[in-house]
Amino acid sequence: IILAGFLRYELSTRSFPSNHISKYLNLDSKVTILGKVADDPDVRADKPFVIIDAEKIFIRERAHLTTGQIILKIKEPTFKFNYGNEVEIKGTLIEPSSQRNPGAFDYKRYLNRKNMYGMVTLSKAEEVKILGKDEGGIFQSQLVIPLRRWIQGVFDENLSGDHKALLSGFLLGETKEISPQVYTMFRDTGTVHLLAVSGSNVWLVVGVILGALTLLRVPKLVKIILSIICIILFANLTHN
């Protein structure tokens, strides 16, 4: 486990290739990016957030193959985009803003932890062209995304306000609906880590699964295999 942790840290902190999308930030002109919607869009009341796997970037009409993810923000609510859409984006590619005041939220660090290194903000959804549809991975499109939508639907039907927001944070790592007052309370008491998916959340899920399988008298090897499958599924549900 320790060696696996070292390996994951090494992979996440290794130097980016020369054509990584982070090399093209804050240019003095607009760019065109071709890519693919990498996950189910996060549609909020005022605007959607769409994760894009960048594949090609045009700078002054010159094409460059690229890799890496960016976040696309659109200043109006829309359900135009779906997982697997192949899109063309024209806009200014910038670096997310970092922490400005001590103890304040560091948006750049937050996105970097999720492997997103650039950001494009557009006014309208019509500024993005959908070039085609790729079903993407079956695991994501047929299992992870429908399951995440179902869980969020259950929360919407049975909970409201901070109760729904906190449970979404504990289980799915979704903290966007937590009110500033509640977030401040968690931060001031040193428990804000509970709102992010961490080892404690994983152990909680594993404990529930193992407990249920034990009551059903499932053989030990089968319990281990099912637990590993559930951990993998949980990691994908929480974008980890």
Coordinates of N, CA, C and O in Angstrom, one line a residue, residues 167-239:
L167 N -24.8 16.0 3.0 CA -24.7 14.6 2.6 C -24.1 14.4 1.2 O -23.3 13.4 1.0
S168 N -24.3 15.3 0.3 CA -23.6 15.3 -1.0 C -22.1 15.5 -0.8 O -21.3 14.8 -1.5
G169 N -21.7 16.3 0.1 CA -20.3 16.5 0.4 C -19.7 15.3 1.0 O -18.6 14.8 0.6
F170 N -20.3 14.7 2.0 CA -19.8 13.5 2.7 C -19.7 12.3 1.7 O -18.7 11.6 1.7
L171 N -20.7 12.1 0.9 CA -20.8 10.9 0.1 C -20.2 11.0 -1.3 O -19.5 10.2 -1.8
L172 N -20.4 12.2 -2.0 CA -20.0 12.4 -3.3 C -18.9 13.5 -3.5 O -18.4 13.7 -4.6
G173 N -18.5 14.2 -2.4 CA -17.5 15.2 -2.5 C -18.0 16.5 -3.2 O -17.3 17.3 -3.6
E174 N -19.4 16.6 -3.3 CA -20.0 17.8 -3.9 C -20.2 18.8 -2.9 O -21.1 18.7 -2.1
T175 N -19.4 19.9 -2.9 CA -19.6 20.9 -1.8 C -20.1 22.2 -2.4 O -20.2 23.2 -1.6
K176 N -20.5 22.3 -3.6 CA -20.9 23.6 -4.2 C -22.2 24.2 -3.6 O -22.4 25.4 -3.7
E177 N -23.1 23.3 -3.0 CA -24.3 23.9 -2.5 C -24.2 24.2 -1.0 O -25.2 24.6 -0.4
I178 N -23.1 23.9 -0.3 CA -22.9 24.2 1.1 C -22.9 25.7 1.3 O -22.1 26.4 0.7
S179 N -23.7 26.2 2.2 CA -23.7 27.6 2.4 C -22.4 28.1 3.0 O -21.7 27.4 3.8
P180 N -22.0 29.4 2.8 CA -20.8 29.9 3.3 C -20.7 29.8 4.9 O -19.7 29.6 5.4
Q181 N -21.9 30.0 5.5 CA -21.9 30.0 7.0 C -21.5 28.6 7.5 O -20.7 28.4 8.4
V182 N -22.1 27.5 6.9 CA -21.8 26.2 7.3 C -20.4 25.8 7.0 O -19.7 25.2 7.8
Y183 N -19.9 26.2 5.8 CA -18.5 25.9 5.5 C -17.6 26.6 6.5 O -16.6 26.0 6.9
T184 N -17.9 27.8 6.9 CA -17.0 28.5 7.8 C -17.0 27.8 9.2 O -15.9 27.7 9.8
M185 N -18.1 27.2 9.6 CA -18.2 26.5 10.8 C -17.3 25.3 10.8 O -16.6 25.0 11.8
F186 N -17.3 24.6 9.7 CA -16.5 23.4 9.5 C -15.0 23.8 9.5 O -14.1 23.1 10.1
R187 N -14.7 24.9 8.8 CA -13.3 25.3 8.7 C -12.8 25.8 10.1 O -11.7 25.4 10.5
D188 N -13.6 26.5 10.9 CA -13.1 27.0 12.1 C -13.0 25.9 13.2 O -12.2 26.1 14.1
T189 N -13.7 24.9 13.0 CA -13.6 23.7 14.0 C -12.6 22.7 13.5 O -12.4 21.7 14.2
G190 N -11.9 22.9 12.4 CA -10.9 22.0 11.9 C -11.5 20.7 11.4 O -10.8 19.7 11.3
T191 N -12.7 20.7 10.9 CA -13.4 19.5 10.4 C -13.7 19.7 8.9 O -14.5 18.9 8.4
V192 N -13.2 20.7 8.3 CA -13.5 20.9 6.9 C -13.1 19.7 6.0 O -13.7 19.5 4.9
H193 N -12.1 18.9 6.5 CA -11.7 17.8 5.7 C -12.8 16.7 5.5 O -12.8 15.9 4.6
L194 N -13.8 16.8 6.4 CA -15.0 15.8 6.2 C -15.8 16.1 5.0 O -16.5 15.2 4.5
L195 N -15.7 17.3 4.5 CA -16.5 17.7 3.3 C -15.8 17.3 2.0 O -16.4 17.4 0.9
A196 N -14.6 16.8 2.1 CA -13.9 16.3 0.9 C -13.8 14.8 1.1 O -13.7 14.2 2.2
V197 N -13.9 14.1 -0.1 CA -13.8 12.6 0.0 C -12.4 12.2 0.3 O -11.4 12.6 -0.3
S198 N -12.2 11.5 1.4 CA -10.9 11.1 1.9 C -10.9 9.7 2.4 O -11.9 9.0 2.2
G199 N -9.9 9.3 3.1 CA -9.8 7.9 3.6 C -11.0 7.5 4.5 O -11.5 6.4 4.5
S200 N -11.4 8.5 5.3 CA -12.5 8.2 6.3 C -13.8 7.9 5.5 O -14.5 7.0 5.9
N201 N -14.0 8.6 4.5 CA -15.2 8.3 3.7 C -15.2 7.0 3.0 O -16.1 6.2 3.0
V202 N -14.0 6.6 2.5 CA -13.8 5.3 1.9 C -14.0 4.2 2.9 O -14.7 3.2 2.7
W203 N -13.4 4.4 4.1 CA -13.6 3.3 5.2 C -15.0 3.2 5.6 O -15.5 2.1 5.9
L204 N -15.8 4.3 5.6 CA -17.2 4.3 5.9 C -18.0 3.4 4.9 O -18.8 2.6 5.3
V205 N -17.7 3.7 3.6 CA -18.4 2.9 2.6 C -18.0 1.5 2.7 O -18.8 0.6 2.6
V206 N -16.7 1.2 2.8 CA -16.2 -0.2 2.9 C -16.8 -0.9 4.1 O -17.2 -2.1 4.1
G207 N -16.9 -0.2 5.3 CA -17.4 -0.8 6.5 C -18.9 -1.2 6.3 O -19.3 -2.3 6.7
V208 N -19.7 -0.3 5.6 CA -21.1 -0.6 5.4 C -21.2 -1.8 4.5 O -22.0 -2.8 4.7
I209 N -20.4 -1.9 3.4 CA -20.4 -3.0 2.5 C -20.0 -4.3 3.1 O -20.7 -5.3 3.0
L210 N -18.9 -4.3 3.9 CA -18.4 -5.5 4.5 C -19.4 -6.0 5.6 O -19.6 -7.2 5.8
G211 N -20.0 -5.0 6.3 CA -21.0 -5.4 7.3 C -22.2 -6.1 6.7 O -22.7 -7.1 7.2
A212 N -22.7 -5.5 5.6 CA -23.9 -6.1 4.9 C -23.5 -7.5 4.3 O -24.3 -8.4 4.5
L213 N -22.4 -7.6 3.7 CA -22.0 -8.9 3.2 C -21.7 -10.0 4.3 O -22.0 -11.2 4.1
T214 N -21.2 -9.5 5.4 CA -21.0 -10.4 6.5 C -22.3 -11.0 7.0 O -22.5 -12.2 7.3
L215 N -23.3 -10.1 7.2 CA -24.6 -10.5 7.6 C -25.3 -11.5 6.6 O -26.0 -12.4 7.0
L216 N -24.9 -11.4 5.3 CA -25.4 -12.3 4.3 C -24.6 -13.6 4.2 O -24.8 -14.4 3.4
R217 N -23.6 -13.7 5.1 CA -22.7 -14.8 5.1 C -22.0 -15.1 3.7 O -21.9 -16.2 3.3
V218 N -21.6 -14.0 3.1 CA -20.8 -14.1 1.9 C -19.4 -14.6 2.1 O -18.8 -14.1 3.1
P219 N -18.9 -15.5 1.4 CA -17.5 -16.0 1.6 C -16.5 -14.9 1.6 O -16.7 -13.8 0.9
K220 N -15.4 -15.0 2.3 CA -14.4 -14.0 2.5 C -13.8 -13.5 1.2 O -13.7 -12.3 1.0
L221 N -13.4 -14.4 0.3 CA -12.8 -14.0 -0.9 C -13.8 -13.1 -1.8 O -13.4 -12.1 -2.4
V222 N -15.0 -13.6 -1.8 CA -16.0 -12.8 -2.5 C -16.3 -11.4 -1.9 O -16.4 -10.4 -2.7
K223 N -16.2 -11.3 -0.6 CA -16.4 -10.0 0.1 C -15.3 -9.1 -0.3 O -15.5 -7.9 -0.6
I224 N -14.0 -9.6 -0.4 CA -12.9 -8.8 -0.7 C -13.0 -8.3 -2.2 O -12.8 -7.1 -2.5
I225 N -13.4 -9.2 -3.1 CA -13.5 -8.8 -4.5 C -14.6 -7.8 -4.7 O -14.5 -6.7 -5.3
L226 N -15.8 -8.0 -4.0 CA -16.9 -7.0 -4.1 C -16.5 -5.7 -3.5 O -16.9 -4.6 -4.1
S227 N -15.8 -5.7 -2.4 CA -15.3 -4.5 -1.8 C -14.4 -3.7 -2.7 O -14.5 -2.4 -2.8
I228 N -13.5 -4.4 -3.4 CA -12.6 -3.7 -4.3 C -13.4 -3.0 -5.4 O -13.1 -1.9 -5.8
I229 N -14.3 -3.8 -6.0 CA -15.2 -3.2 -7.1 C -15.9 -2.0 -6.6 O -16.0 -1.0 -7.3
C230 N -16.5 -2.0 -5.4 CA -17.2 -0.9 -4.8 C -16.3 0.3 -4.6 O -16.7 1.4 -4.8
I231 N -15.0 0.1 -4.2 CA -14.1 1.2 -4.0 C -13.8 1.8 -5.3 O -13.7 3.1 -5.4
I232 N -13.6 1.0 -6.3 CA -13.3 1.6 -7.7 C -14.5 2.4 -8.2 O -14.4 3.5 -8.7
L233 N -15.7 1.9 -8.0 CA -16.9 2.6 -8.3 C -17.1 3.9 -7.5 O -17.4 5.0 -8.1
F234 N -16.8 3.8 -6.2 CA -16.9 5.0 -5.4 C -15.9 6.1 -5.8 O -16.2 7.3 -5.8
A235 N -14.7 5.7 -6.1 CA -13.7 6.6 -6.6 C -14.1 7.4 -7.8 O -13.9 8.6 -8.0
N236 N -14.8 6.7 -8.8 CA -15.3 7.3 -10.0 C -16.5 8.2 -9.7 O -16.6 9.2 -10.3
L237 N -17.3 7.8 -8.8 CA -18.5 8.6 -8.4 C -18.1 9.9 -7.9 O -18.7 10.9 -8.1
T238 N -17.0 9.9 -7.2 CA -16.5 11.1 -6.5 C -15.4 11.9 -7.3 O -14.7 12.8 -6.7
H239 N -15.2 11.5 -8.5 CA -14.2 12.2 -9.4 C -12.8 12.0 -8.9 O -12.0 12.9 -9.1

